[in-house]
Coordinates of C-alpha atoms in Angstrom, one line a residue:
M129 CA -7.8 5.5 -21.7
R130 CA -6.2 4.8 -18.4
A131 CA -6.0 1.4 -16.8
P132 CA -7.1 1.0 -13.2
G133 CA -4.5 0.7 -10.5
R134 CA -1.5 -1.4 -11.5
W135 CA -3.2 -2.9 -14.6
K136 CA -1.7 -2.5 -18.0
L137 CA -3.2 -1.7 -21.4
S138 CA -2.8 -4.3 -24.1
A139 CA -1.8 -3.4 -27.6
G140 CA -5.5 -3.2 -28.5
G141 CA -6.2 -0.8 -25.5
V142 CA -7.8 -3.5 -23.3
P143 CA -7.1 -3.3 -19.6
I144 CA -5.2 -6.4 -18.4
P145 CA -4.7 -7.1 -14.7
L146 CA -1.2 -7.3 -13.3
L147 CA 0.3 -10.8 -13.6
P148 CA 0.8 -12.2 -10.1
D149 CA 4.6 -12.6 -9.4
V150 CA 5.7 -14.1 -6.1
A151 CA 9.1 -12.4 -6.3
V152 CA 7.7 -8.9 -7.0
H153 CA 4.4 -8.8 -5.2
P154 CA 4.3 -11.8 -2.8
D155 CA 1.1 -10.6 -1.0
Y156 CA -0.8 -10.1 -4.2
F157 CA 0.4 -13.5 -5.4
A158 CA -0.8 -15.2 -2.2
D159 CA -4.1 -13.4 -2.4
E160 CA -4.7 -14.6 -6.0
V161 CA -3.7 -18.1 -5.1
D162 CA -6.2 -18.0 -2.1
R163 CA -8.9 -16.6 -4.4
V164 CA -8.6 -19.4 -6.9
W165 CA -7.9 -22.1 -4.3
A166 CA -11.2 -21.3 -2.6
L167 CA -13.0 -22.2 -5.8
L168 CA -11.5 -25.7 -6.0
T169 CA -13.2 -28.9 -5.0
E170 CA -11.9 -31.0 -2.1
E171 CA -10.5 -33.5 -4.7
Q172 CA -8.6 -30.8 -6.5
R173 CA -7.2 -29.3 -3.3
A174 CA -5.7 -32.7 -2.4
L175 CA -3.6 -32.7 -5.6
L176 CA 0.0 -31.5 -5.3
Q177 CA -0.3 -29.2 -8.3
Y178 CA -2.8 -27.1 -6.4
A179 CA -0.7 -26.8 -3.2
A180 CA -0.3 -23.2 -2.0
G181 CA 3.5 -23.5 -1.9
N182 CA 3.8 -24.8 -5.5
H183 CA 4.7 -21.3 -6.9
E184 CA 5.8 -22.6 -10.3
A185 CA 2.5 -24.3 -11.0
W186 CA 0.5 -21.3 -9.9
A187 CA 2.7 -18.9 -12.0
A188 CA 2.0 -21.1 -15.0
Y189 CA -1.7 -21.0 -14.2
F190 CA -1.7 -17.2 -14.0
R191 CA 0.3 -16.9 -17.2
H192 CA -2.2 -19.2 -19.0
G193 CA -5.2 -17.1 -17.7
Q194 CA -3.6 -13.9 -18.9
A195 CA -2.8 -15.3 -22.3
Q196 CA -6.5 -16.4 -22.6
R197 CA -7.7 -12.9 -21.6
L198 CA -5.4 -11.3 -24.2
S199 CA -6.4 -13.7 -27.0
S200 CA -10.1 -13.2 -26.3
T201 CA -9.7 -9.5 -27.2
N202 CA -7.6 -9.8 -30.3
G203 CA -9.4 -8.8 -33.4
V204 CA -12.2 -7.0 -31.6
P205 CA -13.8 -4.6 -34.0
V206 CA -13.4 -0.8 -33.5
V207 CA -16.7 0.9 -32.9
R208 CA -17.3 3.5 -35.6
A209 CA -19.4 6.4 -34.3
T210 CA -19.4 10.1 -33.9
K211 CA -18.6 9.9 -30.2
N212 CA -15.7 7.5 -30.7
S213 CA -13.0 9.8 -32.1
E214 CA -10.3 7.8 -30.3
G215 CA -11.2 4.6 -32.0
C216 CA -12.0 2.7 -28.8
R217 CA -12.7 -1.0 -29.2
L218 CA -16.0 -2.8 -28.5
W219 CA -15.4 -5.4 -25.7

């Protein structure tokens, strides 16, 4: 199985999106911050932790989200079927 674009495959073969990194991909990082920031309420946007320039807080937010995505696929059963000779996981 191949992962789309710059995504990576986890140890279980699950596609995981690239972790936004302001030093490596600043445009991608800014796009992801804008995407999440658009979903915040006015009260949340007023908090300093959600400021667009608070790169440390946003990096921690993205790391936490990626850890949640990885943990949600751990232990997923392998589908046993005649057409699944590669042992692909059901997710």
